[in-house]
Amino acid sequence: MAVALRTNLGKLVLQNPVMVASGTFGYGQEYARLIDVNRLGAIITKSITLKPRAGNPPPRIWETAAGMLNAIGLQNVGVEAFIREKMPFLRSLKGPKILVNLAGESVAEYVELARRLDGVEGIDGFELNISCPNCDRGGMEFGVDPALTRQVVRRVRRVTTRFLMPKLSPNVTDIVAIAKAAVDGGADALSLINTIVAMAVDARRRTPRISTVKGGLSGPAIKPIALRMVWQVSRALPQVPLVGLGGIMTATDAAEFLLCGARAVQVGTASYVDPTTSVRIVDELAAYAAQQKVKQVSRLVGALQS
Ligand SMILES: Cc1cc2nc3c(=O)[nH]c(=O)nc-3n(C[C@H](O)[C@H](O)[C@H](O)COP(=O)(O)O)c2cc1C
């Protein structure tokens, strides 16, 4: 059975619901040697900041049971080098939408980034990283407070008409309150979740496993939390397009997020395990839909029987 994979996040139409998550796919070009990146629904860039950042000192990655702890600290080339050196490749792609992930230490920085990138050809929208757990200033601060979330989204909304998708932090008690604030600020869609603040210890040396002590946990270990949050937000805000992520390794994992109400998904840590995971999920999602006798993958969205 032929299955239609097209989906939309409101005004943003995707050829399929499989995106690659920020920080796990570089700027796209690195993976183009390994997979056909034109087959992806969307590419989300590493978080971009106004100035280049070297990130945190090593060690900044540690493998945990069913997951990965990272404290990269938003290492990136900075907005000007991004436009000059990374956009020409991204702009040349025909299939995937290009979403640039923005990170700032202040509201003014997010606004300046959006303003600077708004006129750049080839960018389909922005994912606002208001949920990075690995920065001293900014980042997660915005995403754990409804008033700050509303403020940063509203201020960015004023300087761009492009698709705008805040990325929510799971490090909160009430994810629905943050989601509502982001929508109130003018979000077109929401992505969730970023990593969960966590730590790992070397008992022999009596030291933390990573230099910053705390980091962000990703991978299969966090999938049940991510599913719960997507489900909660989709029930509270059924009209808002959601993008689900956290621990997706297979098409079945991706389908679970769609059933909980996500219209699209992102593949993150899994690309480190096997760089072909994202494109494999595109094919396997179609097979899953056919098995379920569903002709359009979008019909799976929110189809959880509960
Ligand atoms: C090494 C690494 C770097 C990351 N860098 C970013 C980043 O720059 N910006 C961002 O919004 N999320 C970043 N993330 C979070 C992922 O995009 C994603 O939200 C998270 O890892 C959960 O998905 P997963 O379990 O599929 O990896 C990073 C994750 C990892 C593992």
Tab-separated table of C-alpha atoms and ligand atoms in Angstrom:
chain	number	residue	atom	x	y	z
A	1	MET	CA	0.000	0.000	0.000
A	2	ALA	CA	1.346	3.439	-0.931
A	3	VAL	CA	1.505	5.669	2.128
A	4	ALA	CA	1.516	9.478	1.944
A	5	LEU	CA	4.164	10.835	4.301
A	6	ARG	CA	3.504	14.547	3.842
A	7	THR	CA	2.648	16.438	6.976
A	8	ASN	CA	2.391	20.044	8.041
A	9	LEU	CA	3.133	22.145	11.054
A	10	GLY	CA	0.574	24.788	10.229
A	11	LYS	CA	2.071	26.829	7.409
A	12	LEU	CA	5.223	24.712	7.204
A	13	VAL	CA	4.705	21.725	4.898
A	14	LEU	CA	7.123	18.797	5.257
A	15	GLN	CA	7.708	15.995	2.752
A	16	ASN	CA	7.718	13.596	5.704
A	17	PRO	CA	7.556	13.917	9.486
A	18	VAL	CA	11.195	12.997	10.218
A	19	MET	CA	13.512	15.820	11.252
A	20	VAL	CA	16.989	15.700	12.713
A	21	ALA	CA	17.517	17.281	16.123
A	22	SER	CA	19.673	20.291	16.894
A	23	GLY	CA	23.213	19.547	18.006
A	24	THR	CA	23.198	15.978	16.740
A	25	PHE	CA	23.463	16.670	13.003
A	26	GLY	CA	26.032	19.445	12.759
A	27	TYR	CA	25.050	21.831	9.974
A	28	GLY	CA	23.914	19.000	7.695
A	29	GLN	CA	26.943	18.831	5.424
A	30	GLU	CA	28.856	16.454	7.688
A	31	TYR	CA	26.113	13.820	7.245
A	32	ALA	CA	25.711	14.341	3.505
A	33	ARG	CA	28.675	12.016	2.968
A	34	LEU	CA	26.840	9.247	4.821
A	35	ILE	CA	23.159	9.592	3.922
A	36	ASP	CA	20.884	11.265	1.388
A	37	VAL	CA	19.976	14.299	3.488
A	38	ASN	CA	17.484	15.383	0.805
A	39	ARG	CA	15.160	12.655	2.069
A	40	LEU	CA	14.662	14.251	5.487
A	41	GLY	CA	11.547	16.187	6.466
A	42	ALA	CA	13.655	18.951	7.999
A	43	ILE	CA	17.161	19.675	9.173
A	44	ILE	CA	17.556	21.601	12.395
A	45	THR	CA	20.956	23.183	12.781
A	46	LYS	CA	23.156	23.156	15.829
A	47	SER	CA	22.180	26.079	18.090
A	48	ILE	CA	23.547	29.328	16.646
A	49	THR	CA	24.640	32.187	18.877
A	50	LEU	CA	25.624	35.749	17.989
A	51	LYS	CA	29.320	35.137	18.651
A	52	PRO	CA	31.223	31.885	18.018
A	53	ARG	CA	31.432	29.625	21.077
A	54	ALA	CA	34.066	27.034	21.946
A	55	GLY	CA	31.740	25.181	24.312
A	56	ASN	CA	32.695	23.548	27.603
A	57	PRO	CA	36.038	21.830	28.242
A	58	PRO	CA	36.189	18.025	27.923
A	59	PRO	CA	35.135	15.534	29.122
A	60	ARG	CA	31.703	16.632	27.999
A	61	ILE	CA	30.054	13.403	26.881
A	62	TRP	CA	29.345	10.271	28.894
A	63	GLU	CA	27.377	7.189	27.934
A	64	THR	CA	24.806	6.137	30.533
A	65	ALA	CA	22.454	3.182	30.749
A	66	ALA	CA	20.147	3.645	27.758
A	67	GLY	CA	21.267	7.208	27.240
A	68	MET	CA	23.924	9.838	26.900
A	69	LEU	CA	24.946	12.737	29.071
A	70	ASN	CA	26.323	15.789	27.310
A	71	ALA	CA	27.553	19.219	28.247
A	72	ILE	CA	28.762	20.506	24.895
A	73	GLY	CA	27.818	24.052	25.887
A	74	LEU	CA	26.546	25.332	22.540
A	75	GLN	CA	29.809	25.113	20.630
A	76	ASN	CA	29.095	26.761	17.282
A	77	VAL	CA	30.592	28.971	14.603
A	78	GLY	CA	28.499	32.072	15.405
A	79	VAL	CA	25.871	33.678	13.214
A	80	GLU	CA	28.096	35.458	10.689
A	81	ALA	CA	30.212	32.377	9.871
A	82	PHE	CA	27.023	30.312	9.815
A	83	ILE	CA	25.524	32.519	7.120
A	84	ARG	CA	28.761	32.667	5.145
A	85	GLU	CA	30.031	29.094	5.458
A	86	LYS	CA	27.102	26.833	6.329
A	87	MET	CA	24.067	28.326	4.587
A	88	PRO	CA	25.278	27.779	0.978
A	89	PHE	CA	25.100	23.995	1.462
A	90	LEU	CA	21.810	24.048	3.371
A	91	ARG	CA	20.269	26.367	0.761
A	92	SER	CA	21.246	23.951	-2.016
A	93	LEU	CA	19.089	21.130	-0.589
A	94	LYS	CA	15.794	20.428	-2.330
A	95	GLY	CA	13.912	18.105	0.028
A	96	PRO	CA	14.158	19.144	3.665
A	97	LYS	CA	12.982	22.351	5.289
A	98	ILE	CA	15.799	24.226	6.967
A	99	LEU	CA	15.181	25.351	10.528
A	100	VAL	CA	17.866	27.339	12.301
A	101	ASN	CA	18.062	26.773	16.054
A	102	LEU	CA	18.745	30.019	17.944
A	103	ALA	CA	20.254	30.389	21.419
A	104	GLY	CA	20.931	33.536	23.423
A	105	GLU	CA	21.954	34.724	26.835
A	106	SER	CA	19.380	37.511	26.842
A	107	VAL	CA	16.113	38.347	25.112
A	108	ALA	CA	17.985	40.981	23.119
A	109	GLU	CA	20.376	38.331	21.785
A	110	TYR	CA	17.536	36.096	20.550
A	111	VAL	CA	15.943	39.120	18.891
A	112	GLU	CA	19.198	40.182	17.253
A	113	LEU	CA	19.780	36.663	15.916
A	114	ALA	CA	16.300	36.428	14.442
A	115	ARG	CA	16.638	39.875	12.921
A	116	ARG	CA	20.016	39.008	11.391
A	117	LEU	CA	18.772	35.710	9.933
A	118	ASP	CA	15.309	36.852	8.867
A	119	GLY	CA	16.480	38.143	5.508
A	120	VAL	CA	18.758	35.201	4.717
A	121	GLU	CA	17.596	33.116	1.758
A	122	GLY	CA	16.976	29.410	2.282
A	123	ILE	CA	15.846	29.506	5.915
A	124	ASP	CA	12.321	28.170	6.438
A	125	GLY	CA	12.033	29.024	10.097
A	126	PHE	CA	13.537	29.080	13.544
A	127	GLU	CA	13.604	26.703	16.466
A	128	LEU	CA	14.139	28.743	19.637
A	129	ASN	CA	16.349	26.938	22.099
A	130	ILE	CA	14.979	28.212	25.394
A	131	SER	CA	15.871	24.942	27.039
A	132	CYS	CA	19.643	24.369	26.951
A	133	PRO	CA	20.786	22.967	30.303
A	134	ASN	CA	24.490	23.480	29.545
A	135	CYS	CA	24.945	27.235	29.694
A	136	ASP	CA	25.807	29.509	32.600
A	137	ARG	CA	23.488	32.238	31.422
A	138	GLY	CA	20.321	32.261	29.340
A	139	GLY	CA	19.284	29.019	27.674
A	140	MET	CA	17.151	27.029	30.036
A	141	GLU	CA	16.327	30.012	32.253
A	142	PHE	CA	13.825	31.186	29.634
A	143	GLY	CA	12.154	27.837	29.194
A	144	VAL	CA	11.429	27.119	32.842
A	145	ASP	CA	9.492	30.311	33.528
A	146	PRO	CA	6.177	30.992	31.736
A	147	ALA	CA	6.568	34.793	31.856
A	148	LEU	CA	10.090	34.682	30.381
A	149	THR	CA	9.011	32.138	27.776
A	150	ARG	CA	6.166	34.402	26.660
A	151	GLN	CA	8.458	37.416	26.591
A	152	VAL	CA	11.248	35.896	24.522
A	153	VAL	CA	8.835	34.352	22.000
A	154	ARG	CA	6.839	37.573	21.698
A	155	ARG	CA	9.913	39.706	21.149
A	156	VAL	CA	11.302	37.359	18.479
A	157	ARG	CA	7.853	37.140	16.867
A	158	ARG	CA	7.889	40.903	16.345
A	159	VAL	CA	11.004	40.774	14.148
A	160	THR	CA	10.195	37.769	11.963
A	161	THR	CA	7.210	36.416	10.082
A	162	ARG	CA	8.977	33.106	9.547
A	163	PHE	CA	7.911	29.838	11.130
A	164	LEU	CA	8.768	30.002	14.826
A	165	MET	CA	9.018	26.929	17.053
A	166	PRO	CA	10.200	27.265	20.661
A	167	LYS	CA	11.841	24.110	22.001
A	168	LEU	CA	10.575	23.267	25.459
A	169	SER	CA	12.556	22.121	28.450
A	170	PRO	CA	11.459	19.007	30.339
A	171	ASN	CA	13.054	20.433	33.490
A	172	VAL	CA	9.781	21.898	34.711
A	173	THR	CA	6.904	20.876	36.919
A	174	ASP	CA	4.146	22.056	34.585
A	175	ILE	CA	4.991	21.652	30.897
A	176	VAL	CA	1.499	22.761	29.844
A	177	ALA	CA	1.932	26.178	31.495
A	178	ILE	CA	5.156	26.762	29.523
A	179	ALA	CA	3.565	25.515	26.288
A	180	LYS	CA	0.630	27.899	26.729
A	181	ALA	CA	2.978	30.810	27.388
A	182	ALA	CA	4.956	30.055	24.215
A	183	VAL	CA	1.787	29.923	22.125
A	184	ASP	CA	0.553	33.114	23.745
A	185	GLY	CA	3.837	34.735	22.712
A	186	GLY	CA	3.153	33.846	19.071
A	187	ALA	CA	4.694	30.399	18.482
A	188	ASP	CA	3.608	28.583	15.301
A	189	ALA	CA	4.522	25.190	16.721
A	190	LEU	CA	6.347	23.673	19.688
A	191	SER	CA	9.088	21.078	19.851
A	192	LEU	CA	9.623	18.985	22.946
A	193	ILE	CA	11.756	17.849	24.686
A	194	ASN	CA	15.315	19.067	25.167
A	195	THR	CA	17.616	17.087	27.466
A	196	ILE	CA	16.964	16.417	31.166
A	197	VAL	CA	19.425	17.829	33.688
A	198	ALA	CA	21.380	14.897	35.077
A	199	MET	CA	24.808	13.762	36.261
A	200	ALA	CA	27.078	10.744	36.314
A	201	VAL	CA	29.790	9.852	38.830
A	202	ASP	CA	33.091	7.973	38.666
A	203	ALA	CA	33.048	6.253	42.056
A	204	ARG	CA	36.648	5.023	41.775
A	205	ARG	CA	38.060	8.490	41.260
A	206	ARG	CA	35.265	10.162	43.219
A	207	THR	CA	34.760	12.663	40.411
A	208	PRO	CA	31.951	13.689	38.110
A	209	ARG	CA	32.102	12.078	34.671
A	210	ILE	CA	31.848	15.414	32.867
A	211	SER	CA	33.673	18.669	33.470
A	212	THR	CA	30.605	20.739	34.255
A	213	VAL	CA	29.327	18.131	36.764
A	214	LYS	CA	25.745	18.430	35.464
A	215	GLY	CA	24.768	17.819	31.868
A	216	GLY	CA	21.774	16.953	29.719
A	217	LEU	CA	20.482	13.391	29.466
A	218	SER	CA	19.205	12.172	26.086
A	219	GLY	CA	18.477	8.872	24.363
A	220	PRO	CA	16.041	6.014	25.049
A	221	ALA	CA	16.218	6.650	28.809
A	222	ILE	CA	14.142	9.819	28.367
A	223	LYS	CA	11.560	8.604	25.846
A	224	PRO	CA	8.797	7.805	28.364
A	225	ILE	CA	9.109	11.312	29.826
A	226	ALA	CA	9.030	12.897	26.377
A	227	LEU	CA	5.962	10.872	25.359
A	228	ARG	CA	4.149	11.904	28.515
A	229	MET	CA	4.902	15.575	27.897
A	230	VAL	CA	3.856	15.491	24.227
A	231	TRP	CA	0.625	13.755	25.214
A	232	GLN	CA	-0.102	16.290	27.982
A	233	VAL	CA	0.548	19.302	25.738
A	234	SER	CA	-1.440	17.853	22.830
A	235	ARG	CA	-4.443	17.304	25.084
A	236	ALA	CA	-4.225	20.816	26.504
A	237	LEU	CA	-3.534	22.550	23.161
A	238	PRO	CA	-5.001	20.303	20.455
A	239	GLN	CA	-4.722	22.942	17.705
A	240	VAL	CA	-1.004	23.592	18.184
A	241	PRO	CA	1.376	21.637	15.917
A	242	LEU	CA	3.812	19.638	18.052
A	243	VAL	CA	7.139	18.055	17.190
A	244	GLY	CA	8.137	15.220	19.523
A	245	LEU	CA	11.605	14.039	20.372
A	246	GLY	CA	13.530	12.211	23.021
A	247	GLY	CA	15.015	8.771	22.590
A	248	ILE	CA	13.687	7.959	19.128
A	249	MET	CA	15.732	5.049	17.738
A	250	THR	CA	13.201	3.296	15.481
A	251	ALA	CA	10.088	3.986	13.422
A	252	THR	CA	8.032	2.422	16.191
A	253	ASP	CA	9.400	5.012	18.614
A	254	ALA	CA	8.515	7.733	16.092
A	255	ALA	CA	5.007	6.302	15.689
A	256	GLU	CA	4.519	6.400	19.471
A	257	PHE	CA	5.126	10.157	19.396
A	258	LEU	CA	2.672	10.621	16.511
A	259	LEU	CA	0.031	8.628	18.384
A	260	CYS	CA	0.556	10.881	21.422
A	261	GLY	CA	-0.169	13.947	19.287
A	262	ALA	CA	3.073	15.000	17.588
A	263	ARG	CA	2.764	15.890	13.894
A	264	ALA	CA	6.467	15.354	13.329
A	265	VAL	CA	9.450	13.937	15.201
A	266	GLN	CA	13.155	14.587	15.559
A	267	VAL	CA	15.944	12.049	15.682
A	268	GLY	CA	18.814	13.066	17.982
A	269	THR	CA	21.158	10.772	19.902
A	270	ALA	CA	20.266	7.852	17.604
A	271	SER	CA	22.289	9.494	14.809
A	272	TYR	CA	25.415	8.980	16.937
A	273	VAL	CA	24.675	5.279	17.232
A	274	ASP	CA	23.937	4.905	13.529
A	275	PRO	CA	24.075	7.940	11.224
A	276	THR	CA	21.542	6.345	8.877
A	277	THR	CA	18.811	6.165	11.550
A	278	SER	CA	16.836	9.205	10.378
A	279	VAL	CA	16.445	8.132	6.742
A	280	ARG	CA	15.792	4.554	7.816
A	281	ILE	CA	12.933	5.811	9.980
A	282	VAL	CA	11.422	7.592	6.947
A	283	ASP	CA	11.133	4.231	5.163
A	284	GLU	CA	10.113	2.227	8.200
A	285	LEU	CA	7.429	4.727	9.202
A	286	ALA	CA	5.756	4.174	5.846
A	287	ALA	CA	5.907	0.406	6.456
A	288	TYR	CA	4.396	0.832	9.921
A	289	ALA	CA	1.542	2.948	8.515
A	290	ALA	CA	0.871	0.347	5.824
A	291	GLN	CA	0.766	-2.377	8.485
A	292	GLN	CA	-1.725	-0.277	10.422
A	293	LYS	CA	-3.738	0.134	7.186
A	294	VAL	CA	-3.325	3.897	7.284
A	295	LYS	CA	-2.838	5.618	3.910
A	296	GLN	CA	-1.614	8.911	5.324
A	297	VAL	CA	0.887	9.054	8.142
A	298	SER	CA	-0.815	12.240	9.351
A	299	ARG	CA	-3.836	10.071	10.254
A	300	LEU	CA	-1.766	8.567	13.058
A	301	VAL	CA	-1.437	11.911	14.828
A	302	GLY	CA	-3.213	11.810	18.177
A	303	ALA	CA	-4.691	8.393	17.382
A	304	LEU	CA	-3.824	6.938	20.782
A	305	GLN	CA	-6.801	5.039	22.173
A	306	SER	CA	-6.969	5.968	25.826
B	1	LIG	C1	25.528	16.064	21.924
B	1	LIG	C2	24.231	16.799	21.931
B	1	LIG	C3	24.217	18.152	21.595
B	1	LIG	C4	23.014	18.868	21.610
B	1	LIG	N1	23.002	20.170	21.252
B	1	LIG	C5	21.824	20.866	21.199
B	1	LIG	C6	21.791	22.216	20.753
B	1	LIG	O1	22.784	22.810	20.366
B	1	LIG	N2	20.584	22.841	20.754
B	1	LIG	C7	19.410	22.232	21.131
B	1	LIG	O2	18.340	22.844	21.092
B	1	LIG	N3	19.427	20.919	21.536
B	1	LIG	C8	20.597	20.245	21.580
B	1	LIG	N4	20.610	18.931	21.975
B	1	LIG	C9	19.347	18.284	22.390
B	1	LIG	C10	18.739	17.450	21.272
B	1	LIG	O3	18.413	18.239	20.153
B	1	LIG	C11	17.461	16.727	21.784
B	1	LIG	O4	16.533	17.674	22.236
B	1	LIG	C12	17.736	15.751	22.915
B	1	LIG	O5	18.981	15.117	22.762
B	1	LIG	C13	16.637	14.694	23.058
B	1	LIG	O6	16.511	13.921	21.903
B	1	LIG	P1	17.276	12.497	21.689
B	1	LIG	O7	17.013	11.687	22.919
B	1	LIG	O8	16.688	11.916	20.448
B	1	LIG	O9	18.721	12.830	21.543
B	1	LIG	C14	21.803	18.206	21.971
B	1	LIG	C15	21.839	16.842	22.301
B	1	LIG	C16	23.023	16.140	22.281
B	1	LIG	C17	23.015	14.676	22.630
